[in-house]
Structures are given as C-alpha cells and as structure tokens.
JSON list of C-alpha atoms in Angstrom, two decimals:
[
{"chain": "A", "resi": 1, "resn": "UNK", "atom": "CA", "xyz": [97.47, 105.53, 119.70]},
{"chain": "A", "resi": 2, "resn": "UNK", "atom": "CA", "xyz": [96.68, 107.40, 116.48]},
{"chain": "A", "resi": 3, "resn": "UNK", "atom": "CA", "xyz": [96.13, 106.40, 112.06]},
{"chain": "A", "resi": 4, "resn": "UNK", "atom": "CA", "xyz": [99.48, 106.71, 112.52]},
{"chain": "A", "resi": 5, "resn": "UNK", "atom": "CA", "xyz": [100.86, 103.94, 113.47]},
{"chain": "A", "resi": 6, "resn": "UNK", "atom": "CA", "xyz": [99.29, 101.98, 110.17]},
{"chain": "A", "resi": 7, "resn": "UNK", "atom": "CA", "xyz": [99.98, 104.29, 107.65]},
{"chain": "A", "resi": 8, "resn": "UNK", "atom": "CA", "xyz": [100.93, 103.34, 103.96]},
{"chain": "A", "resi": 9, "resn": "UNK", "atom": "CA", "xyz": [101.60, 104.98, 101.04]},
{"chain": "A", "resi": 10, "resn": "UNK", "atom": "CA", "xyz": [99.11, 103.86, 99.17]},
{"chain": "A", "resi": 11, "resn": "UNK", "atom": "CA", "xyz": [95.69, 105.32, 102.30]},
{"chain": "A", "resi": 12, "resn": "UNK", "atom": "CA", "xyz": [97.57, 108.75, 102.26]},
{"chain": "A", "resi": 13, "resn": "UNK", "atom": "CA", "xyz": [98.61, 108.98, 98.58]},
{"chain": "A", "resi": 14, "resn": "UNK", "atom": "CA", "xyz": [101.90, 109.08, 98.45]},
{"chain": "A", "resi": 15, "resn": "UNK", "atom": "CA", "xyz": [102.17, 111.75, 101.03]},
{"chain": "A", "resi": 16, "resn": "UNK", "atom": "CA", "xyz": [102.58, 109.81, 104.63]},
{"chain": "A", "resi": 17, "resn": "UNK", "atom": "CA", "xyz": [105.43, 111.37, 107.12]},
{"chain": "A", "resi": 18, "resn": "UNK", "atom": "CA", "xyz": [107.26, 108.68, 108.57]},
{"chain": "A", "resi": 19, "resn": "UNK", "atom": "CA", "xyz": [109.11, 110.67, 111.06]},
{"chain": "A", "resi": 20, "resn": "UNK", "atom": "CA", "xyz": [106.09, 112.70, 111.50]},
{"chain": "A", "resi": 21, "resn": "UNK", "atom": "CA", "xyz": [103.87, 109.32, 112.87]},
{"chain": "A", "resi": 22, "resn": "UNK", "atom": "CA", "xyz": [107.47, 108.87, 115.72]},
{"chain": "A", "resi": 23, "resn": "UNK", "atom": "CA", "xyz": [107.29, 112.01, 116.82]},
{"chain": "A", "resi": 24, "resn": "UNK", "atom": "CA", "xyz": [103.20, 112.01, 117.17]},
{"chain": "A", "resi": 25, "resn": "UNK", "atom": "CA", "xyz": [103.53, 109.31, 119.23]},
{"chain": "A", "resi": 26, "resn": "UNK", "atom": "CA", "xyz": [105.94, 109.82, 121.41]},
{"chain": "A", "resi": 27, "resn": "UNK", "atom": "CA", "xyz": [104.74, 112.75, 122.18]},
{"chain": "A", "resi": 28, "resn": "UNK", "atom": "CA", "xyz": [101.46, 111.18, 124.07]},
{"chain": "A", "resi": 29, "resn": "UNK", "atom": "CA", "xyz": [103.89, 108.68, 125.01]},
{"chain": "A", "resi": 30, "resn": "UNK", "atom": "CA", "xyz": [105.96, 110.91, 126.89]},
{"chain": "A", "resi": 31, "resn": "UNK", "atom": "CA", "xyz": [102.55, 112.90, 127.75]},
{"chain": "A", "resi": 32, "resn": "UNK", "atom": "CA", "xyz": [101.66, 109.99, 129.50]},
{"chain": "A", "resi": 33, "resn": "UNK", "atom": "CA", "xyz": [104.81, 108.68, 131.51]},
{"chain": "A", "resi": 34, "resn": "UNK", "atom": "CA", "xyz": [104.45, 112.68, 132.67]},
{"chain": "A", "resi": 35, "resn": "UNK", "atom": "CA", "xyz": [100.60, 113.16, 134.03]},
{"chain": "A", "resi": 36, "resn": "UNK", "atom": "CA", "xyz": [102.11, 109.72, 135.71]},
{"chain": "A", "resi": 37, "resn": "UNK", "atom": "CA", "xyz": [104.83, 110.79, 137.01]},
{"chain": "A", "resi": 38, "resn": "UNK", "atom": "CA", "xyz": [103.04, 113.92, 138.49]},
{"chain": "A", "resi": 39, "resn": "UNK", "atom": "CA", "xyz": [100.35, 110.92, 140.64]},
{"chain": "A", "resi": 40, "resn": "UNK", "atom": "CA", "xyz": [104.00, 110.02, 142.50]},
{"chain": "A", "resi": 41, "resn": "UNK", "atom": "CA", "xyz": [103.10, 106.99, 141.09]},
{"chain": "A", "resi": 42, "resn": "UNK", "atom": "CA", "xyz": [105.69, 104.88, 142.81]},
{"chain": "A", "resi": 43, "resn": "UNK", "atom": "CA", "xyz": [105.01, 100.94, 141.22]},
{"chain": "A", "resi": 44, "resn": "UNK", "atom": "CA", "xyz": [105.38, 100.47, 138.04]},
{"chain": "A", "resi": 45, "resn": "UNK", "atom": "CA", "xyz": [102.64, 101.11, 135.84]},
{"chain": "A", "resi": 46, "resn": "UNK", "atom": "CA", "xyz": [101.88, 99.39, 132.83]},
{"chain": "A", "resi": 47, "resn": "UNK", "atom": "CA", "xyz": [99.83, 101.14, 129.96]},
{"chain": "A", "resi": 48, "resn": "UNK", "atom": "CA", "xyz": [97.91, 98.31, 126.94]},
{"chain": "A", "resi": 49, "resn": "UNK", "atom": "CA", "xyz": [98.36, 101.04, 123.79]},
{"chain": "A", "resi": 50, "resn": "UNK", "atom": "CA", "xyz": [95.90, 99.32, 121.44]},
{"chain": "A", "resi": 51, "resn": "UNK", "atom": "CA", "xyz": [92.22, 99.98, 122.00]},
{"chain": "A", "resi": 52, "resn": "UNK", "atom": "CA", "xyz": [88.57, 99.63, 120.72]},
{"chain": "A", "resi": 53, "resn": "UNK", "atom": "CA", "xyz": [88.32, 102.01, 118.01]},
{"chain": "A", "resi": 54, "resn": "UNK", "atom": "CA", "xyz": [85.56, 103.95, 118.99]},
{"chain": "A", "resi": 55, "resn": "UNK", "atom": "CA", "xyz": [82.96, 105.98, 117.85]},
{"chain": "A", "resi": 56, "resn": "UNK", "atom": "CA", "xyz": [86.08, 108.22, 116.99]},
{"chain": "A", "resi": 57, "resn": "UNK", "atom": "CA", "xyz": [88.28, 105.97, 115.17]},
{"chain": "A", "resi": 58, "resn": "UNK", "atom": "CA", "xyz": [91.31, 107.53, 116.36]},
{"chain": "A", "resi": 59, "resn": "UNK", "atom": "CA", "xyz": [93.21, 104.29, 118.11]},
{"chain": "A", "resi": 60, "resn": "UNK", "atom": "CA", "xyz": [93.94, 100.97, 116.43]},
{"chain": "A", "resi": 61, "resn": "UNK", "atom": "CA", "xyz": [93.99, 97.46, 117.87]},
{"chain": "A", "resi": 62, "resn": "UNK", "atom": "CA", "xyz": [96.94, 96.84, 116.63]},
{"chain": "A", "resi": 63, "resn": "UNK", "atom": "CA", "xyz": [95.75, 93.56, 114.10]},
{"chain": "A", "resi": 64, "resn": "UNK", "atom": "CA", "xyz": [97.04, 92.40, 111.52]},
{"chain": "A", "resi": 65, "resn": "UNK", "atom": "CA", "xyz": [95.32, 94.63, 109.75]},
{"chain": "A", "resi": 66, "resn": "UNK", "atom": "CA", "xyz": [94.02, 97.13, 110.53]},
{"chain": "A", "resi": 67, "resn": "UNK", "atom": "CA", "xyz": [91.70, 99.81, 109.09]},
{"chain": "A", "resi": 68, "resn": "UNK", "atom": "CA", "xyz": [91.78, 97.35, 106.48]},
{"chain": "A", "resi": 69, "resn": "UNK", "atom": "CA", "xyz": [87.72, 97.48, 105.97]},
{"chain": "A", "resi": 70, "resn": "UNK", "atom": "CA", "xyz": [87.30, 101.41, 105.51]},
{"chain": "A", "resi": 71, "resn": "UNK", "atom": "CA", "xyz": [89.34, 101.09, 102.08]},
{"chain": "A", "resi": 72, "resn": "UNK", "atom": "CA", "xyz": [90.03, 98.09, 101.04]},
{"chain": "A", "resi": 73, "resn": "UNK", "atom": "CA", "xyz": [92.48, 98.90, 98.41]},
{"chain": "A", "resi": 74, "resn": "UNK", "atom": "CA", "xyz": [94.71, 99.17, 100.74]},
{"chain": "A", "resi": 75, "resn": "UNK", "atom": "CA", "xyz": [93.61, 97.69, 103.85]},
{"chain": "A", "resi": 76, "resn": "UNK", "atom": "CA", "xyz": [96.11, 94.43, 102.99]},
{"chain": "A", "resi": 77, "resn": "UNK", "atom": "CA", "xyz": [98.98, 97.35, 104.10]},
{"chain": "A", "resi": 78, "resn": "UNK", "atom": "CA", "xyz": [97.75, 99.00, 106.92]},
{"chain": "A", "resi": 79, "resn": "UNK", "atom": "CA", "xyz": [99.00, 97.10, 109.56]},
{"chain": "A", "resi": 80, "resn": "UNK", "atom": "CA", "xyz": [100.43, 98.26, 113.19]},
{"chain": "A", "resi": 81, "resn": "UNK", "atom": "CA", "xyz": [104.96, 99.08, 112.63]},
{"chain": "A", "resi": 82, "resn": "UNK", "atom": "CA", "xyz": [106.70, 97.86, 115.32]},
{"chain": "A", "resi": 83, "resn": "UNK", "atom": "CA", "xyz": [109.56, 99.51, 114.66]},
{"chain": "A", "resi": 84, "resn": "UNK", "atom": "CA", "xyz": [108.02, 103.34, 114.26]},
{"chain": "A", "resi": 85, "resn": "UNK", "atom": "CA", "xyz": [106.56, 102.18, 117.41]},
{"chain": "A", "resi": 86, "resn": "UNK", "atom": "CA", "xyz": [109.68, 101.55, 119.81]},
{"chain": "A", "resi": 87, "resn": "UNK", "atom": "CA", "xyz": [111.24, 104.80, 117.10]},
{"chain": "A", "resi": 88, "resn": "UNK", "atom": "CA", "xyz": [109.16, 106.22, 119.06]},
{"chain": "A", "resi": 89, "resn": "UNK", "atom": "CA", "xyz": [108.84, 105.02, 122.25]},
{"chain": "A", "resi": 90, "resn": "UNK", "atom": "CA", "xyz": [112.76, 105.46, 123.05]},
{"chain": "A", "resi": 91, "resn": "UNK", "atom": "CA", "xyz": [111.82, 108.94, 122.07]},
{"chain": "A", "resi": 92, "resn": "UNK", "atom": "CA", "xyz": [110.14, 109.71, 124.44]},
{"chain": "A", "resi": 93, "resn": "UNK", "atom": "CA", "xyz": [111.79, 107.60, 127.06]},
{"chain": "A", "resi": 94, "resn": "UNK", "atom": "CA", "xyz": [109.31, 105.11, 127.92]},
{"chain": "A", "resi": 95, "resn": "UNK", "atom": "CA", "xyz": [109.57, 101.46, 128.64]},
{"chain": "A", "resi": 96, "resn": "UNK", "atom": "CA", "xyz": [107.84, 99.32, 125.56]},
{"chain": "A", "resi": 97, "resn": "UNK", "atom": "CA", "xyz": [106.98, 95.96, 124.86]},
{"chain": "A", "resi": 98, "resn": "UNK", "atom": "CA", "xyz": [104.81, 93.62, 123.60]},
{"chain": "A", "resi": 99, "resn": "UNK", "atom": "CA", "xyz": [102.47, 91.22, 123.54]},
{"chain": "A", "resi": 100, "resn": "UNK", "atom": "CA", "xyz": [101.63, 88.18, 120.61]},
{"chain": "A", "resi": 101, "resn": "UNK", "atom": "CA", "xyz": [98.54, 87.42, 119.99]},
{"chain": "A", "resi": 102, "resn": "UNK", "atom": "CA", "xyz": [97.42, 84.76, 117.54]},
{"chain": "A", "resi": 103, "resn": "UNK", "atom": "CA", "xyz": [93.98, 83.43, 115.79]},
{"chain": "A", "resi": 104, "resn": "UNK", "atom": "CA", "xyz": [94.05, 80.47, 113.66]},
{"chain": "A", "resi": 105, "resn": "UNK", "atom": "CA", "xyz": [93.28, 81.17, 110.10]},
{"chain": "A", "resi": 106, "resn": "UNK", "atom": "CA", "xyz": [90.51, 78.84, 109.50]},
{"chain": "A", "resi": 107, "resn": "UNK", "atom": "CA", "xyz": [89.11, 80.67, 112.25]},
{"chain": "A", "resi": 108, "resn": "UNK", "atom": "CA", "xyz": [89.87, 84.03, 111.18]},
{"chain": "A", "resi": 109, "resn": "UNK", "atom": "CA", "xyz": [88.86, 83.08, 106.93]},
{"chain": "A", "resi": 110, "resn": "UNK", "atom": "CA", "xyz": [84.97, 82.08, 109.02]},
{"chain": "A", "resi": 111, "resn": "UNK", "atom": "CA", "xyz": [84.86, 85.35, 110.97]},
{"chain": "A", "resi": 112, "resn": "UNK", "atom": "CA", "xyz": [85.93, 87.76, 108.66]},
{"chain": "A", "resi": 113, "resn": "UNK", "atom": "CA", "xyz": [85.23, 86.29, 105.11]},
{"chain": "A", "resi": 114, "resn": "UNK", "atom": "CA", "xyz": [82.07, 83.77, 105.79]},
{"chain": "A", "resi": 115, "resn": "UNK", "atom": "CA", "xyz": [79.85, 85.60, 108.57]},
{"chain": "A", "resi": 116, "resn": "UNK", "atom": "CA", "xyz": [81.32, 89.33, 108.25]},
{"chain": "A", "resi": 117, "resn": "UNK", "atom": "CA", "xyz": [81.86, 89.13, 104.42]},
{"chain": "A", "resi": 118, "resn": "UNK", "atom": "CA", "xyz": [84.97, 91.26, 104.54]},
{"chain": "A", "resi": 119, "resn": "UNK", "atom": "CA", "xyz": [86.95, 89.18, 102.16]},
{"chain": "A", "resi": 120, "resn": "UNK", "atom": "CA", "xyz": [86.80, 86.42, 99.52]},
{"chain": "A", "resi": 121, "resn": "UNK", "atom": "CA", "xyz": [87.48, 82.75, 100.94]},
{"chain": "A", "resi": 122, "resn": "UNK", "atom": "CA", "xyz": [90.81, 83.34, 98.47]},
{"chain": "A", "resi": 123, "resn": "UNK", "atom": "CA", "xyz": [91.71, 86.70, 98.90]},
{"chain": "A", "resi": 124, "resn": "UNK", "atom": "CA", "xyz": [91.31, 85.78, 102.93]},
{"chain": "A", "resi": 125, "resn": "UNK", "atom": "CA", "xyz": [93.40, 82.90, 102.85]},
{"chain": "A", "resi": 126, "resn": "UNK", "atom": "CA", "xyz": [96.48, 84.86, 101.28]},
{"chain": "A", "resi": 127, "resn": "UNK", "atom": "CA", "xyz": [95.89, 88.08, 103.62]},
{"chain": "A", "resi": 128, "resn": "UNK", "atom": "CA", "xyz": [96.27, 85.96, 106.20]},
{"chain": "A", "resi": 129, "resn": "UNK", "atom": "CA", "xyz": [99.34, 84.26, 105.37]},
{"chain": "A", "resi": 130, "resn": "UNK", "atom": "CA", "xyz": [100.96, 87.71, 104.47]},
{"chain": "A", "resi": 131, "resn": "UNK", "atom": "CA", "xyz": [99.99, 89.00, 108.25]},
{"chain": "A", "resi": 132, "resn": "UNK", "atom": "CA", "xyz": [101.32, 86.25, 109.78]},
{"chain": "A", "resi": 133, "resn": "UNK", "atom": "CA", "xyz": [104.79, 86.43, 107.50]},
{"chain": "A", "resi": 134, "resn": "UNK", "atom": "CA", "xyz": [104.84, 89.79, 108.83]},
{"chain": "A", "resi": 135, "resn": "UNK", "atom": "CA", "xyz": [104.22, 89.25, 112.48]},
{"chain": "A", "resi": 136, "resn": "UNK", "atom": "CA", "xyz": [107.32, 86.98, 112.28]},
{"chain": "A", "resi": 137, "resn": "UNK", "atom": "CA", "xyz": [109.18, 89.55, 110.94]},
{"chain": "A", "resi": 138, "resn": "UNK", "atom": "CA", "xyz": [109.24, 92.10, 113.00]},
{"chain": "A", "resi": 139, "resn": "UNK", "atom": "CA", "xyz": [109.14, 89.52, 117.18]},
{"chain": "A", "resi": 140, "resn": "UNK", "atom": "CA", "xyz": [112.05, 88.35, 114.63]},
{"chain": "A", "resi": 141, "resn": "UNK", "atom": "CA", "xyz": [113.11, 92.34, 114.58]},
{"chain": "A", "resi": 142, "resn": "UNK", "atom": "CA", "xyz": [112.35, 93.19, 118.31]},
{"chain": "A", "resi": 143, "resn": "UNK", "atom": "CA", "xyz": [113.18, 89.66, 120.43]},
{"chain": "A", "resi": 144, "resn": "UNK", "atom": "CA", "xyz": [113.96, 91.76, 123.87]},
{"chain": "A", "resi": 145, "resn": "UNK", "atom": "CA", "xyz": [110.47, 93.10, 123.90]},
{"chain": "A", "resi": 146, "resn": "UNK", "atom": "CA", "xyz": [108.50, 90.31, 123.63]},
{"chain": "A", "resi": 147, "resn": "UNK", "atom": "CA", "xyz": [106.90, 89.28, 126.93]},
{"chain": "A", "resi": 148, "resn": "UNK", "atom": "CA", "xyz": [104.08, 87.04, 126.67]},
{"chain": "A", "resi": 149, "resn": "UNK", "atom": "CA", "xyz": [102.17, 84.86, 123.60]},
{"chain": "A", "resi": 150, "resn": "UNK", "atom": "CA", "xyz": [98.77, 84.41, 123.71]},
{"chain": "A", "resi": 151, "resn": "UNK", "atom": "CA", "xyz": [96.57, 81.62, 121.16]},
{"chain": "A", "resi": 152, "resn": "UNK", "atom": "CA", "xyz": [93.68, 83.05, 120.48]},
{"chain": "A", "resi": 153, "resn": "UNK", "atom": "CA", "xyz": [92.01, 79.45, 119.38]},
{"chain": "A", "resi": 154, "resn": "UNK", "atom": "CA", "xyz": [92.33, 77.68, 122.42]},
{"chain": "A", "resi": 155, "resn": "UNK", "atom": "CA", "xyz": [90.34, 78.78, 125.36]},
{"chain": "A", "resi": 156, "resn": "UNK", "atom": "CA", "xyz": [93.17, 79.20, 127.68]},
{"chain": "A", "resi": 157, "resn": "UNK", "atom": "CA", "xyz": [93.84, 81.95, 130.18]},
{"chain": "A", "resi": 158, "resn": "UNK", "atom": "CA", "xyz": [97.79, 82.95, 129.31]},
{"chain": "A", "resi": 159, "resn": "UNK", "atom": "CA", "xyz": [99.67, 82.56, 132.59]},
{"chain": "A", "resi": 160, "resn": "UNK", "atom": "CA", "xyz": [102.18, 85.15, 131.80]},
{"chain": "A", "resi": 161, "resn": "UNK", "atom": "CA", "xyz": [99.43, 87.86, 130.91]},
{"chain": "A", "resi": 162, "resn": "UNK", "atom": "CA", "xyz": [98.54, 87.87, 134.64]},
{"chain": "A", "resi": 163, "resn": "UNK", "atom": "CA", "xyz": [101.79, 88.52, 135.60]},
{"chain": "A", "resi": 164, "resn": "UNK", "atom": "CA", "xyz": [102.11, 91.32, 132.30]},
{"chain": "A", "resi": 165, "resn": "UNK", "atom": "CA", "xyz": [98.65, 93.20, 133.54]},
{"chain": "A", "resi": 166, "resn": "UNK", "atom": "CA", "xyz": [100.16, 94.04, 136.98]},
{"chain": "A", "resi": 167, "resn": "UNK", "atom": "CA", "xyz": [97.22, 90.94, 138.65]},
{"chain": "A", "resi": 168, "resn": "UNK", "atom": "CA", "xyz": [98.28, 89.10, 141.94]},
{"chain": "A", "resi": 169, "resn": "UNK", "atom": "CA", "xyz": [95.53, 86.93, 142.53]},
{"chain": "A", "resi": 170, "resn": "UNK", "atom": "CA", "xyz": [95.24, 83.98, 140.49]},
{"chain": "A", "resi": 171, "resn": "UNK", "atom": "CA", "xyz": [91.36, 83.41, 140.56]},
{"chain": "A", "resi": 172, "resn": "UNK", "atom": "CA", "xyz": [90.94, 86.88, 140.75]},
{"chain": "A", "resi": 173, "resn": "UNK", "atom": "CA", "xyz": [92.26, 87.06, 137.38]},
{"chain": "A", "resi": 174, "resn": "UNK", "atom": "CA", "xyz": [90.38, 84.13, 135.85]},
{"chain": "A", "resi": 175, "resn": "UNK", "atom": "CA", "xyz": [86.91, 86.12, 136.34]},
{"chain": "A", "resi": 176, "resn": "UNK", "atom": "CA", "xyz": [87.54, 89.14, 134.94]},
{"chain": "A", "resi": 177, "resn": "UNK", "atom": "CA", "xyz": [89.37, 87.31, 131.40]},
{"chain": "A", "resi": 178, "resn": "UNK", "atom": "CA", "xyz": [85.89, 84.99, 131.75]},
{"chain": "A", "resi": 179, "resn": "UNK", "atom": "CA", "xyz": [84.05, 88.08, 131.12]},
{"chain": "A", "resi": 180, "resn": "UNK", "atom": "CA", "xyz": [85.67, 89.59, 128.18]},
{"chain": "A", "resi": 181, "resn": "UNK", "atom": "CA", "xyz": [87.49, 86.63, 126.97]},
{"chain": "A", "resi": 182, "resn": "UNK", "atom": "CA", "xyz": [85.06, 84.31, 124.57]},
{"chain": "A", "resi": 183, "resn": "UNK", "atom": "CA", "xyz": [86.90, 81.59, 122.80]},
{"chain": "A", "resi": 184, "resn": "UNK", "atom": "CA", "xyz": [86.46, 82.10, 118.97]},
{"chain": "A", "resi": 185, "resn": "UNK", "atom": "CA", "xyz": [84.76, 79.17, 117.30]},
{"chain": "A", "resi": 186, "resn": "UNK", "atom": "CA", "xyz": [87.21, 76.50, 115.97]},
{"chain": "A", "resi": 187, "resn": "UNK", "atom": "CA", "xyz": [86.44, 74.61, 112.10]},
{"chain": "A", "resi": 188, "resn": "UNK", "atom": "CA", "xyz": [87.72, 72.40, 110.14]},
{"chain": "A", "resi": 189, "resn": "UNK", "atom": "CA", "xyz": [89.29, 73.20, 107.27]},
{"chain": "A", "resi": 190, "resn": "UNK", "atom": "CA", "xyz": [86.64, 71.57, 104.83]},
{"chain": "A", "resi": 191, "resn": "UNK", "atom": "CA", "xyz": [83.92, 73.74, 106.38]},
{"chain": "A", "resi": 192, "resn": "UNK", "atom": "CA", "xyz": [85.30, 76.45, 105.61]},
{"chain": "A", "resi": 193, "resn": "UNK", "atom": "CA", "xyz": [88.27, 75.92, 102.32]},
{"chain": "A", "resi": 194, "resn": "UNK", "atom": "CA", "xyz": [86.73, 73.73, 99.24]},
{"chain": "A", "resi": 195, "resn": "UNK", "atom": "CA", "xyz": [89.16, 70.86, 98.59]},
{"chain": "A", "resi": 196, "resn": "UNK", "atom": "CA", "xyz": [90.94, 73.45, 95.59]},
{"chain": "A", "resi": 197, "resn": "UNK", "atom": "CA", "xyz": [92.19, 75.95, 98.13]},
{"chain": "A", "resi": 198, "resn": "UNK", "atom": "CA", "xyz": [93.58, 73.01, 100.40]},
{"chain": "A", "resi": 199, "resn": "UNK", "atom": "CA", "xyz": [97.94, 73.33, 98.82]},
{"chain": "A", "resi": 200, "resn": "UNK", "atom": "CA", "xyz": [96.53, 77.30, 98.90]},
{"chain": "A", "resi": 201, "resn": "UNK", "atom": "CA", "xyz": [95.53, 76.85, 102.63]},
{"chain": "A", "resi": 202, "resn": "UNK", "atom": "CA", "xyz": [97.94, 74.75, 103.67]},
{"chain": "A", "resi": 203, "resn": "UNK", "atom": "CA", "xyz": [100.69, 77.82, 102.59]},
{"chain": "A", "resi": 204, "resn": "UNK", "atom": "CA", "xyz": [99.22, 79.33, 105.31]},
{"chain": "A", "resi": 205, "resn": "UNK", "atom": "CA", "xyz": [98.55, 76.78, 107.98]},
{"chain": "A", "resi": 206, "resn": "UNK", "atom": "CA", "xyz": [102.38, 76.68, 107.97]},
{"chain": "A", "resi": 207, "resn": "UNK", "atom": "CA", "xyz": [103.39, 79.79, 107.87]},
{"chain": "A", "resi": 208, "resn": "UNK", "atom": "CA", "xyz": [101.13, 80.52, 111.30]},
{"chain": "A", "resi": 209, "resn": "UNK", "atom": "CA", "xyz": [102.64, 77.47, 113.11]},
{"chain": "A", "resi": 210, "resn": "UNK", "atom": "CA", "xyz": [105.65, 79.19, 112.79]},
{"chain": "A", "resi": 211, "resn": "UNK", "atom": "CA", "xyz": [104.28, 82.22, 114.28]},
{"chain": "A", "resi": 212, "resn": "UNK", "atom": "CA", "xyz": [103.34, 80.20, 116.92]},
{"chain": "A", "resi": 213, "resn": "UNK", "atom": "CA", "xyz": [106.63, 78.05, 117.71]},
{"chain": "A", "resi": 214, "resn": "UNK", "atom": "CA", "xyz": [108.61, 81.08, 117.42]},
{"chain": "A", "resi": 215, "resn": "UNK", "atom": "CA", "xyz": [106.95, 83.43, 119.55]},
{"chain": "A", "resi": 216, "resn": "UNK", "atom": "CA", "xyz": [106.65, 80.58, 122.09]},
{"chain": "A", "resi": 217, "resn": "UNK", "atom": "CA", "xyz": [110.54, 79.52, 122.01]},
{"chain": "A", "resi": 218, "resn": "UNK", "atom": "CA", "xyz": [112.04, 83.32, 122.29]},
{"chain": "A", "resi": 219, "resn": "UNK", "atom": "CA", "xyz": [108.92, 84.13, 125.40]},
{"chain": "A", "resi": 220, "resn": "UNK", "atom": "CA", "xyz": [110.20, 86.05, 128.08]},
{"chain": "A", "resi": 221, "resn": "UNK", "atom": "CA", "xyz": [110.74, 83.64, 131.02]}
]
C-alpha cells in the first residue's frame, strides 16, 4: 500500500485525489490476486497489506497516525482510511478484513514524546486521544470486517491472530511470535504525565478503553 491511503488535503496542498487513490490501490490488489490465480493456489491465502516503509518509504504500517514525522504540520491528519481501502477491495474483487492492534497511550507517549522526541507530552496526549476516536469510528463503520483484537501492551499472544495468519501449530506460532514481538515497557502515569495534565490524560485513557471494549465486543468468533 502506498501513501494514497494516508492522504490529506494538508500534505497535498489541496490536490489529493480520493478517486485516484482508490483506483491505484484496487489495481495493486487485483495484481496480487491475479498472481495467486496464475500460481494455481488451491487454499485461501492471507496477504498482510501493511508493512515497514523501508528505504523507498512507500508502504505504510497502517498506524494512527502514519508518516507523521515527515511533515509535523500535517502529521495528525495522516492516517489510514478503511473507507478507501474497502472500496478499493470491492473494486478489485478481493476479500479484505482487518485486525485492530492497540497500545496503551501512556506507553505510546513514553515512546514518541519522551524517548524519540516526536512530540511534546501535551500534544501526544491529545493526538492519541484523537487517533483512538478515529480507530473507534472506523471499527464501527466496518464491524463485519473485524477479525481480531491485539493488545500490544499486555504481552499476550492473540489466539485469533494465529488463525487469521494461517498457522495451524500453536507452538510454532508462539516461537516465531516471540522472536518478532517484544512487549512495550509499561509505565505508570505519574512517571510520564505530570499532575497538571492528569485530567487531559484521563480523557485519552477513557477513549482508549472504549476502543478495547468495542473491539472485543464485536470480534468475530
């Protein structure tokens, strides 16, 4: 997936074209589908659509926000659109679904505001509260496409994730999962957020908890 899924009028100076973004994404999805058909793949194949930007900085990690540090002014407006993605999937004639991965906002603030200095703490609190609202809204718009919920902060292995990715051996999945995933450092609010920002932080945590509750309530069984 390229940056067309993360477009905003801010970063494109009013020239962002949603129709072109859908058509470009649909072409890539159709190309993937055609290649699988040419290889006569008999079983249903799962292809992750998100990825690490790498050196070409084209693919996105589908994070909220994404590509935010390249242009700080527009960063909060650059996040994935499931509306565009699913319209592209429909045009390509492929089945697309999503997994929601969420991370405790206190840990996110520690990582981005204190450790990597992307934002100030007050900015980060407001940013992640807003992004949680966006994630919640997109989940509510596409409840039937939700496959699994993954709490990045608690270190547990999501059973649904194993099934979605096509793993049949739980022990093999757990072994590979452990080599790739390292639980984030869990921080106490007082270590990250000063007392005068606690009211603001409470709002961010409330929205984050709403995301978790809603995700687990509609997760497909």
